[in-house]
mmCIF file of C-alpha atoms in Angstrom:
data_model
loop_
_atom_site.group_PDB
_atom_site.id
_atom_site.type_symbol
_atom_site.label_atom_id
_atom_site.label_comp_id
_atom_site.label_asym_id
_atom_site.label_seq_id
_atom_site.Cartn_x
_atom_site.Cartn_y
_atom_site.Cartn_z
ATOM 1 C CA MET A 77 33.125 12.179 8.092
ATOM 2 C CA THR A 78 32.991 9.097 10.649
ATOM 3 C CA ALA A 79 29.704 9.548 12.669
ATOM 4 C CA SER A 80 30.418 9.913 16.471
ATOM 5 C CA HIS A 81 28.295 6.418 16.945
ATOM 6 C CA GLN A 82 30.430 4.912 14.968
ATOM 7 C CA VAL A 83 33.574 5.335 17.020
ATOM 8 C CA LYS A 84 34.516 2.208 18.835
ATOM 9 C CA LEU A 85 38.186 2.357 20.346
ATOM 10 C CA LYS A 86 39.662 -1.050 21.466
ATOM 11 C CA PRO A 87 42.786 -1.019 23.637
ATOM 12 C CA GLY A 88 46.101 -0.211 21.532
ATOM 13 C CA ASP A 89 44.180 2.627 19.500
ATOM 14 C CA THR A 90 45.108 5.626 19.753
ATOM 15 C CA ILE A 91 43.443 9.311 20.643
ATOM 16 C CA GLY A 92 44.914 12.764 19.123
ATOM 17 C CA ILE A 93 44.457 15.638 21.626
ATOM 18 C CA LEU A 94 44.978 19.077 20.206
ATOM 19 C CA GLY A 95 46.455 21.336 22.936
ATOM 20 C CA GLY A 96 49.530 20.268 25.192
ATOM 21 C CA GLY A 97 48.602 22.100 28.440
ATOM 22 C CA GLN A 98 47.744 20.315 32.056
ATOM 23 C CA LEU A 99 44.242 19.009 30.894
ATOM 24 C CA GLY A 100 45.671 17.464 27.659
ATOM 25 C CA ARG A 101 48.268 15.701 30.262
ATOM 26 C CA MET A 102 45.701 14.327 32.490
ATOM 27 C CA LEU A 103 43.525 12.966 29.585
ATOM 28 C CA ALA A 104 46.461 10.930 28.082
ATOM 29 C CA MET A 105 47.559 9.802 31.622
ATOM 30 C CA ALA A 106 43.732 8.562 32.360
ATOM 31 C CA ALA A 107 43.612 7.339 28.739
ATOM 32 C CA ALA A 108 46.896 5.394 29.355
ATOM 33 C CA ARG A 109 45.568 3.279 32.181
ATOM 34 C CA LEU A 110 42.839 2.034 29.942
ATOM 35 C CA GLY A 111 45.365 0.940 27.684
ATOM 36 C CA LEU A 112 44.531 3.616 24.839
ATOM 37 C CA ARG A 113 47.525 5.226 23.240
ATOM 38 C CA CYS A 114 47.441 9.344 23.018
ATOM 39 C CA GLN A 115 49.071 11.786 20.306
ATOM 40 C CA VAL A 116 49.172 15.267 21.544
ATOM 41 C CA PHE A 117 49.173 18.136 18.686
ATOM 42 C CA SER A 118 50.554 21.755 20.130
ATOM 43 C CA PRO A 119 52.629 24.315 18.991
ATOM 44 C CA ASP A 120 54.349 25.131 21.751
ATOM 45 C CA PRO A 121 57.881 22.797 22.465
ATOM 46 C CA ASP A 122 57.453 23.326 25.932
ATOM 47 C CA SER A 123 53.909 21.514 26.403
ATOM 48 C CA PRO A 124 53.673 19.883 29.756
ATOM 49 C CA ALA A 125 51.759 17.032 27.940
ATOM 50 C CA PHE A 126 54.402 15.943 25.753
ATOM 51 C CA ASP A 127 56.151 14.631 28.935
ATOM 52 C CA VAL A 128 53.740 11.747 29.103
ATOM 53 C CA VAL A 129 53.069 10.376 25.540
ATOM 54 C CA LEU A 130 55.176 8.851 23.223
ATOM 55 C CA ASN A 131 54.319 10.734 20.008
ATOM 56 C CA ALA A 132 53.981 14.127 19.504
ATOM 57 C CA THR A 133 53.324 16.648 16.969
ATOM 58 C CA CYS A 134 55.051 20.064 17.868
ATOM 59 C CA ALA A 135 53.789 22.122 15.011
ATOM 60 C CA GLU A 136 51.167 25.455 14.159
ATOM 61 C CA TYR A 137 47.629 25.166 13.836
ATOM 62 C CA ALA A 138 47.598 26.530 10.386
ATOM 63 C CA ASP A 139 50.153 23.765 9.569
ATOM 64 C CA VAL A 140 47.552 21.883 7.188
ATOM 65 C CA GLU A 141 50.469 19.432 6.073
ATOM 66 C CA ALA A 142 51.285 18.544 10.120
ATOM 67 C CA LEU A 143 47.370 18.346 10.709
ATOM 68 C CA GLU A 144 46.962 15.922 7.912
ATOM 69 C CA LEU A 145 49.775 13.488 8.874
ATOM 70 C CA PHE A 146 48.492 13.643 12.541
ATOM 71 C CA ALA A 147 44.948 12.869 11.633
ATOM 72 C CA ASN A 148 46.433 10.002 9.876
ATOM 73 C CA ASP A 149 48.498 8.796 13.101
ATOM 74 C CA VAL A 150 45.061 8.294 15.192
ATOM 75 C CA ASP A 151 41.734 6.899 15.378
ATOM 76 C CA VAL A 152 39.750 9.761 17.019
ATOM 77 C CA ILE A 153 40.524 13.657 17.875
ATOM 78 C CA THR A 154 39.554 15.314 20.922
ATOM 79 C CA TYR A 155 40.953 19.065 22.684
ATOM 80 C CA GLU A 156 41.794 20.229 25.876
ATOM 81 C CA PHE A 157 41.008 23.637 24.738
ATOM 82 C CA GLU A 158 38.041 25.480 23.196
ATOM 83 C CA ASN A 159 39.566 27.830 21.015
ATOM 84 C CA VAL A 160 40.953 25.544 18.284
ATOM 85 C CA PRO A 161 41.039 27.521 15.145
ATOM 86 C CA ALA A 162 37.918 26.727 12.896
ATOM 87 C CA ALA A 163 40.279 26.001 9.931
ATOM 88 C CA ALA A 164 42.093 23.342 11.736
ATOM 89 C CA ALA A 165 39.160 21.516 13.074
ATOM 90 C CA MET A 166 37.586 21.532 9.642
ATOM 91 C CA VAL A 167 40.966 19.721 8.345
ATOM 92 C CA LEU A 168 40.887 17.315 11.085
ATOM 93 C CA ALA A 169 36.852 16.487 10.847
ATOM 94 C CA ALA A 170 37.541 15.740 7.054
ATOM 95 C CA ARG A 171 39.953 12.836 7.904
ATOM 96 C CA ARG A 172 38.751 11.600 11.370
ATOM 97 C CA PRO A 173 35.977 11.932 13.910
ATOM 98 C CA VAL A 174 36.703 14.840 16.369
ATOM 99 C CA LEU A 175 34.679 14.904 19.150
ATOM 100 C CA PRO A 176 33.234 17.029 20.517
ATOM 101 C CA THR A 177 32.297 18.094 17.165
ATOM 102 C CA ARG A 178 33.041 21.482 15.518
ATOM 103 C CA LYS A 179 29.759 22.611 15.262
ATOM 104 C CA ILE A 180 29.716 22.933 19.239
ATOM 105 C CA LEU A 181 32.771 24.671 18.965
ATOM 106 C CA GLU A 182 31.045 27.171 16.753
ATOM 107 C CA THR A 183 28.605 27.510 19.240
ATOM 108 C CA THR A 184 31.222 27.803 22.565
ATOM 109 C CA GLN A 185 33.574 29.919 21.076
ATOM 110 C CA ASP A 186 31.498 32.829 20.597
ATOM 111 C CA ARG A 187 30.000 34.275 23.713
ATOM 112 C CA LEU A 188 27.002 35.618 22.499
ATOM 113 C CA ALA A 189 25.907 32.532 20.288
ATOM 114 C CA GLU A 190 26.577 30.646 23.547
ATOM 115 C CA LYS A 191 24.047 32.663 25.450
ATOM 116 C CA ASP A 192 21.493 32.809 22.727
ATOM 117 C CA PHE A 193 21.717 28.934 22.640
ATOM 118 C CA VAL A 194 21.047 28.692 26.398
ATOM 119 C CA LYS A 195 18.422 31.013 26.472
ATOM 120 C CA ARG A 196 16.650 28.985 23.590
ATOM 121 C CA LEU A 197 16.279 26.234 25.866
ATOM 122 C CA ASP A 198 14.869 28.501 28.013
ATOM 123 C CA ILE A 199 17.577 28.435 30.979
ATOM 124 C CA GLY A 200 18.121 31.401 32.812
ATOM 125 C CA THR A 201 21.041 33.711 31.982
ATOM 126 C CA ALA A 202 22.355 37.555 32.963
ATOM 127 C CA ASP A 203 20.369 39.778 30.501
ATOM 128 C CA TYR A 204 23.065 40.448 27.794
ATOM 129 C CA ALA A 205 23.098 42.344 24.766
ATOM 130 C CA ASP A 206 25.243 42.266 21.732
ATOM 131 C CA VAL A 207 27.779 45.056 21.523
ATOM 132 C CA SER A 208 29.719 45.949 18.167
ATOM 133 C CA SER A 209 30.564 49.659 18.525
ATOM 134 C CA ALA A 210 30.776 52.276 21.555
ATOM 135 C CA ALA A 211 27.252 53.639 20.675
ATOM 136 C CA THR A 212 25.677 49.728 20.479
ATOM 137 C CA LEU A 213 27.506 49.917 24.085
ATOM 138 C CA ARG A 214 25.824 52.978 25.428
ATOM 139 C CA ALA A 215 22.333 51.590 24.000
ATOM 140 C CA ALA A 216 23.032 48.160 25.694
ATOM 141 C CA ILE A 217 24.066 50.097 29.210
ATOM 142 C CA ALA A 218 20.768 52.164 28.969
ATOM 143 C CA ARG A 219 18.710 49.422 28.392
ATOM 144 C CA ILE A 220 20.741 46.771 31.003
ATOM 145 C CA GLY A 221 21.706 49.312 33.485
ATOM 146 C CA LEU A 222 25.291 49.352 35.803
ATOM 147 C CA PRO A 223 27.148 47.955 36.640
ATOM 148 C CA ALA A 224 27.334 45.397 33.878
ATOM 149 C CA VAL A 225 30.334 43.261 32.629
ATOM 150 C CA ILE A 226 31.881 43.757 28.944
ATOM 151 C CA LYS A 227 33.361 40.613 27.459
ATOM 152 C CA THR A 228 35.031 40.184 23.957
ATOM 153 C CA ARG A 229 32.692 37.341 22.204
ATOM 154 C CA ARG A 230 35.648 35.000 21.602
ATOM 155 C CA PHE A 231 38.934 34.245 23.217
ATOM 156 C CA GLY A 232 38.865 35.049 26.472
ATOM 157 C CA TYR A 233 39.381 32.985 29.828
ATOM 158 C CA ASP A 234 40.872 33.512 33.320
ATOM 159 C CA GLY A 235 39.078 36.855 33.184
ATOM 160 C CA LYS A 236 41.422 37.788 30.205
ATOM 161 C CA GLY A 237 38.919 39.953 27.576
ATOM 162 C CA GLN A 238 36.421 41.527 30.259
ATOM 163 C CA ALA A 239 35.813 44.519 32.251
ATOM 164 C CA ILE A 240 33.156 45.977 34.651
ATOM 165 C CA ILE A 241 31.616 49.171 34.030
ATOM 166 C CA ARG A 242 30.435 50.674 36.909
ATOM 167 C CA ASP A 243 28.569 54.245 37.111
ATOM 168 C CA GLY A 244 30.762 57.485 36.075
ATOM 169 C CA ASP A 245 33.155 54.761 33.582
ATOM 170 C CA ASP A 246 33.443 56.604 30.029
ATOM 171 C CA PRO A 247 31.862 53.717 27.395
ATOM 172 C CA ASP A 248 33.817 55.056 24.710
ATOM 173 C CA GLN A 249 37.165 54.862 26.765
ATOM 174 C CA VAL A 250 35.820 51.355 27.981
ATOM 175 C CA TRP A 251 35.192 50.172 24.340
ATOM 176 C CA GLU A 252 38.627 51.685 22.992
ATOM 177 C CA ASP A 253 40.570 49.691 26.067
ATOM 178 C CA LEU A 254 39.028 46.268 25.311
ATOM 179 C CA GLY A 255 40.140 46.409 21.594
ATOM 180 C CA THR A 256 37.577 44.580 20.023
ATOM 181 C CA LYS A 257 35.084 44.898 17.272
ATOM 182 C CA SER A 258 32.710 42.107 18.730
ATOM 183 C CA ALA A 259 31.485 41.944 22.579
ATOM 184 C CA ILE A 260 28.679 41.260 24.761
ATOM 185 C CA LEU A 261 27.042 43.387 27.648
ATOM 186 C CA GLU A 262 26.039 41.393 30.795
ATOM 187 C CA ALA A 263 24.425 42.319 33.548
ATOM 188 C CA PHE A 264 26.320 42.078 36.866
ATOM 189 C CA ILE A 265 24.870 39.445 38.942
ATOM 190 C CA PRO A 266 25.199 39.671 42.817
ATOM 191 C CA PHE A 267 25.589 36.249 43.056
ATOM 192 C CA GLU A 268 25.589 34.175 46.562
ATOM 193 C CA ARG A 269 27.948 31.744 45.461
ATOM 194 C CA GLU A 270 29.713 30.105 42.220
ATOM 195 C CA VAL A 271 28.924 26.550 40.948
ATOM 196 C CA SER A 272 29.508 24.406 38.187
ATOM 197 C CA VAL A 273 28.557 20.981 37.118
ATOM 198 C CA ILE A 274 30.871 18.622 35.361
ATOM 199 C CA ALA A 275 28.725 16.376 33.054
ATOM 200 C CA ALA A 276 29.652 13.345 30.656
ATOM 201 C CA ARG A 277 27.743 12.335 27.413
ATOM 202 C CA GLY A 278 28.146 8.955 25.320
ATOM 203 C CA ALA A 279 27.315 8.666 22.162
ATOM 204 C CA ASP A 280 24.451 6.999 22.959
ATOM 205 C CA GLY A 281 22.918 9.606 24.717
ATOM 206 C CA HIS A 282 23.527 8.378 28.359
ATOM 207 C CA VAL A 283 24.670 11.102 30.600
ATOM 208 C CA GLU A 284 26.207 11.406 34.157
ATOM 209 C CA CYS A 285 26.745 14.020 36.053
ATOM 210 C CA PHE A 286 29.376 14.533 39.000
ATOM 211 C CA ASP A 287 28.141 16.322 42.128
ATOM 212 C CA VAL A 288 28.000 20.329 41.880
ATOM 213 C CA THR A 289 30.859 21.927 42.636
ATOM 214 C CA GLU A 290 31.434 25.295 44.768
ATOM 215 C CA ASN A 291 34.275 27.654 43.137
ATOM 216 C CA GLU A 292 36.185 30.221 44.778
ATOM 217 C CA HIS A 293 38.218 32.478 42.408
ATOM 218 C CA ARG A 294 41.049 34.952 43.056
ATOM 219 C CA ASP A 295 41.804 37.668 40.605
ATOM 220 C CA HIS A 296 39.183 35.873 38.316
ATOM 221 C CA ILE A 297 41.190 32.664 38.265
ATOM 222 C CA LEU A 298 39.952 29.764 40.332
ATOM 223 C CA LYS A 299 41.410 29.079 43.351
ATOM 224 C CA ILE A 300 39.818 26.359 45.376
ATOM 225 C CA SER A 301 36.675 24.042 44.404
ATOM 226 C CA ARG A 302 34.777 22.164 46.956
ATOM 227 C CA ALA A 303 32.326 19.005 46.329
ATOM 228 C CA PRO A 304 29.574 18.846 47.434
ATOM 229 C CA ALA A 305 28.262 22.348 46.892
ATOM 230 C CA ASP A 306 27.203 23.913 49.795
ATOM 231 C CA ILE A 307 23.191 24.270 48.323
ATOM 232 C CA PRO A 308 20.013 22.497 48.746
ATOM 233 C CA ASP A 309 19.558 19.603 47.087
ATOM 234 C CA ALA A 310 16.523 20.648 44.946
ATOM 235 C CA LEU A 311 18.774 23.355 43.428
ATOM 236 C CA ALA A 312 21.892 20.802 43.128
ATOM 237 C CA ALA A 313 19.320 18.365 41.016
ATOM 238 C CA GLU A 314 18.138 21.434 38.933
ATOM 239 C CA ALA A 315 22.057 22.439 38.535
ATOM 240 C CA ARG A 316 22.568 18.877 37.225
ATOM 241 C CA SER A 317 19.430 18.578 35.008
ATOM 242 C CA ILE A 318 20.255 21.767 33.424
ATOM 243 C CA ALA A 319 23.901 20.422 32.582
ATOM 244 C CA GLU A 320 22.433 17.246 31.188
ATOM 245 C CA ARG A 321 19.667 19.266 28.951
ATOM 246 C CA ILE A 322 22.744 21.581 27.346
ATOM 247 C CA ALA A 323 24.538 18.376 26.757
ATOM 248 C CA ASN A 324 21.679 16.672 25.014
ATOM 249 C CA ALA A 325 20.870 19.665 23.309
ATOM 250 C CA LEU A 326 24.441 19.920 21.769
ATOM 251 C CA ASN A 327 24.375 16.114 21.087
ATOM 252 C CA TYR A 328 27.376 16.194 22.675
ATOM 253 C CA VAL A 329 30.136 13.160 22.904
ATOM 254 C CA GLY A 330 32.435 14.000 25.906
ATOM 255 C CA VAL A 331 32.850 15.786 28.845
ATOM 256 C CA LEU A 332 31.329 19.262 29.436
ATOM 257 C CA ALA A 333 31.575 22.102 32.387
ATOM 258 C CA VAL A 334 28.580 24.146 33.098
ATOM 259 C CA GLU A 335 29.438 27.229 35.210
ATOM 260 C CA MET A 336 26.595 28.764 37.108
ATOM 261 C CA PHE A 337 25.622 31.476 39.541
ATOM 262 C CA VAL A 338 23.425 30.826 42.291
ATOM 263 C CA VAL A 339 21.285 33.800 43.003
ATOM 264 C CA GLN A 340 18.259 34.718 45.105
ATOM 265 C CA GLY A 341 15.082 34.538 43.576
ATOM 266 C CA GLU A 342 11.529 35.635 45.031
ATOM 267 C CA GLY A 343 10.795 31.622 45.671
ATOM 268 C CA GLY A 344 14.229 31.028 46.835
ATOM 269 C CA PRO A 345 18.151 30.357 45.537
ATOM 270 C CA LYS A 346 18.121 29.497 41.719
ATOM 271 C CA VAL A 347 20.749 29.267 39.482
ATOM 272 C CA LEU A 348 21.672 31.125 36.185
ATOM 273 C CA VAL A 349 24.209 29.698 33.523
ATOM 274 C CA ASN A 350 27.296 31.589 33.082
ATOM 275 C CA GLU A 351 29.350 30.080 30.679
ATOM 276 C CA ILE A 352 29.768 26.541 29.208
ATOM 277 C CA ALA A 353 33.247 25.267 28.532
ATOM 278 C CA PRO A 354 33.320 22.120 25.858
ATOM 279 C CA ARG A 355 35.978 20.072 27.817
ATOM 280 C CA VAL A 356 37.401 18.787 30.817
ATOM 281 C CA HIS A 357 37.138 21.688 33.376
ATOM 282 C CA ASN A 358 39.398 22.997 36.213
ATOM 283 C CA SER A 359 36.785 22.818 38.490
ATOM 284 C CA GLY A 360 36.583 19.330 37.850
ATOM 285 C CA HIS A 361 40.254 18.423 39.082
ATOM 286 C CA TRP A 362 38.756 16.951 42.275
ATOM 287 C CA THR A 363 37.364 14.048 40.588
ATOM 288 C CA LEU A 364 41.108 12.472 40.159
ATOM 289 C CA ASP A 365 41.213 11.467 43.700
ATOM 290 C CA GLY A 366 37.816 12.395 45.237
ATOM 291 C CA ALA A 367 35.267 10.285 43.109
ATOM 292 C CA SER A 368 35.169 6.677 41.805
ATOM 293 C CA ILE A 369 36.021 7.805 38.319
ATOM 294 C CA SER A 370 37.521 11.112 37.074
ATOM 295 C CA GLN A 371 36.416 13.667 34.616
ATOM 296 C CA PHE A 372 39.470 12.864 32.377
ATOM 297 C CA GLU A 373 38.547 9.035 32.586
ATOM 298 C CA GLN A 374 34.900 9.757 31.744
ATOM 299 C CA HIS A 375 35.822 12.097 29.045
ATOM 300 C CA ILE A 376 38.243 9.313 27.320
ATOM 301 C CA ARG A 377 35.610 6.429 27.668
ATOM 302 C CA ALA A 378 33.052 8.813 25.990
ATOM 303 C CA ILE A 379 34.901 9.510 22.801
ATOM 304 C CA ALA A 380 36.256 6.104 22.475
ATOM 305 C CA GLY A 381 32.594 4.673 22.597
ATOM 306 C CA TRP A 382 32.753 2.839 25.771
ATOM 307 C CA PRO A 383 30.453 3.017 28.874
ATOM 308 C CA LEU A 384 30.474 5.580 31.109
ATOM 309 C CA GLY A 385 31.319 4.944 34.822
ATOM 310 C CA LYS A 386 28.813 6.054 37.804
ATOM 311 C CA PRO A 387 30.723 8.739 39.747
ATOM 312 C CA VAL A 388 30.578 8.051 43.349
ATOM 313 C CA ARG A 389 32.231 10.832 45.496
ATOM 314 C CA HIS A 390 34.535 9.503 48.046
ATOM 315 C CA GLY A 391 33.329 12.090 50.775
ATOM 316 C CA PRO A 392 33.929 15.794 50.802
ATOM 317 C CA VAL A 393 36.593 16.994 48.385
ATOM 318 C CA THR A 394 38.518 20.456 48.145
ATOM 319 C CA MET A 395 40.794 21.313 45.507
ATOM 320 C CA THR A 396 43.372 23.722 45.874
ATOM 321 C CA ASN A 397 44.991 25.137 42.756
ATOM 322 C CA LEU A 398 48.895 25.967 42.875
ATOM 323 C CA ILE A 399 49.098 29.135 40.647
ATOM 324 C CA GLY A 400 52.020 30.939 40.150
ATOM 325 C CA ASP A 401 54.751 31.048 42.945
ATOM 326 C CA ASP A 402 52.170 28.482 45.253
ATOM 327 C CA ILE A 403 54.009 25.732 43.437
ATOM 328 C CA LYS A 404 57.171 26.553 45.701
ATOM 329 C CA ASP A 405 55.323 25.273 48.502
ATOM 330 C CA TYR A 406 54.788 21.900 47.013
ATOM 331 C CA GLU A 407 57.007 20.003 49.682
ATOM 332 C CA GLN A 408 55.023 21.185 52.311
ATOM 333 C CA TRP A 409 51.631 19.971 50.817
ATOM 334 C CA LEU A 410 53.651 16.357 50.588
ATOM 335 C CA THR A 411 53.462 16.402 54.262
ATOM 336 C CA VAL A 412 49.694 17.079 54.818
ATOM 337 C CA PRO A 413 47.915 13.548 55.448
ATOM 338 C CA GLY A 414 45.163 13.048 53.072
ATOM 339 C CA ALA A 415 46.321 15.506 50.732
ATOM 340 C CA THR A 416 47.485 14.004 47.057
ATOM 341 C CA VAL A 417 49.935 16.466 45.034
ATOM 342 C CA HIS A 418 49.716 17.050 41.219
ATOM 343 C CA LEU A 419 52.393 19.138 39.478
ATOM 344 C CA TYR A 420 52.051 19.637 36.100
ATOM 345 C CA GLY A 421 55.905 19.963 34.693
ATOM 346 C CA LYS A 422 55.251 23.413 33.543
ATOM 347 C CA GLY A 423 58.456 25.654 33.319
ATOM 348 C CA PRO A 424 59.065 28.328 35.605
ATOM 349 C CA PRO A 425 55.825 29.986 38.021
ATOM 350 C CA ARG A 426 54.242 33.091 36.649
ATOM 351 C CA PRO A 427 51.802 35.328 37.950
ATOM 352 C CA GLY A 428 48.470 33.559 37.064
ATOM 353 C CA ARG A 429 49.929 30.650 35.850
ATOM 354 C CA LYS A 430 48.214 27.055 36.958
ATOM 355 C CA MET A 431 51.303 25.188 37.821
ATOM 356 C CA GLY A 432 49.398 22.322 39.911
ATOM 357 C CA HIS A 433 46.990 21.164 42.133
ATOM 358 C CA VAL A 434 46.063 19.505 45.268
ATOM 359 C CA THR A 435 43.440 17.431 46.299
ATOM 360 C CA GLN A 436 42.381 16.534 49.685
ATOM 361 C CA VAL A 437 39.275 14.258 50.742
ATOM 362 C CA GLY A 438 37.842 14.258 53.807
ATOM 363 C CA ALA A 439 38.422 16.931 56.229
ATOM 364 C CA VAL A 440 37.845 20.136 54.341
ATOM 365 C CA PRO A 441 39.556 23.290 55.607
ATOM 366 C CA PRO A 442 37.418 26.638 56.543
ATOM 367 C CA LYS A 443 36.901 28.697 53.814
ATOM 368 C CA SER A 444 39.268 31.606 53.266
ATOM 369 C CA GLY A 445 37.919 34.867 55.126
#
């Protein structure tokens, strides 16, 4: 495999993107502005990323021949979602550099492996335990206490594959309902707020972090992000430092997001790491209009072997996700002064489906009650 530090694209070269959703779409648009081409690989014929690239491959991730042909057409490969099948990543990595690397996927695809990795760095997380049966779930509850959150170790996002366990719940029934053989139990964190740090790391080890973002979820789905987060400067510096340590420990190339909880400690507020996303992230969408460089361009620069930009925020920024039927109000957003509307070109709206987002720089609307 070509070593990541040897990747040095030039304008006109081609980036392969695994996944055809809105993140792939925005990555391809950022690459195009830099004179780089993109080819998207996705099994979904309705992928919105297909609309913005000249060449696309619509095939299953298990189609080895399609993967090989795709790899032959591109100079470096990246992905817009972390659940890339390991076998597909292996086929591609044998032919072209895959950034971030397959080893990073193996860590971040498994919630237990990810928590163990963060713990080894001496970075705080919720207390957690490996769960593989109803009996081990009962033992974990006895140690960690209730309420607690049980999550499948793999393939969870936007609140899927997890449940809160409270006093009086039947652990056997909870385990049966989860329908998995491998899970992780985490202590429930009474957090003050949820924040995230979007960090970019180049192959030369240089790291640039965007301002800490404060996130508001509804029904487990991100609804509003605000930058900068309403936290003390020292805590924001600590959060960025944690993201940088994680990126360096992974020898990461590209953009990653570190989701954190702000909790009250004995000496004041502190942050605990919740999850790592090895890709561009919904909570970084504000950077498209609210900063001198976007998370998407940073990712493209990093995997191309180009210098990272120094992100400068243009003022207070609010990003609002258009979820499901919210998309029907797009015309109203078009009339809001200072608002920038991004529509993803998806099909019919469905509950919980991210259809677009709106960025507002400067005047930040009040928090919803």
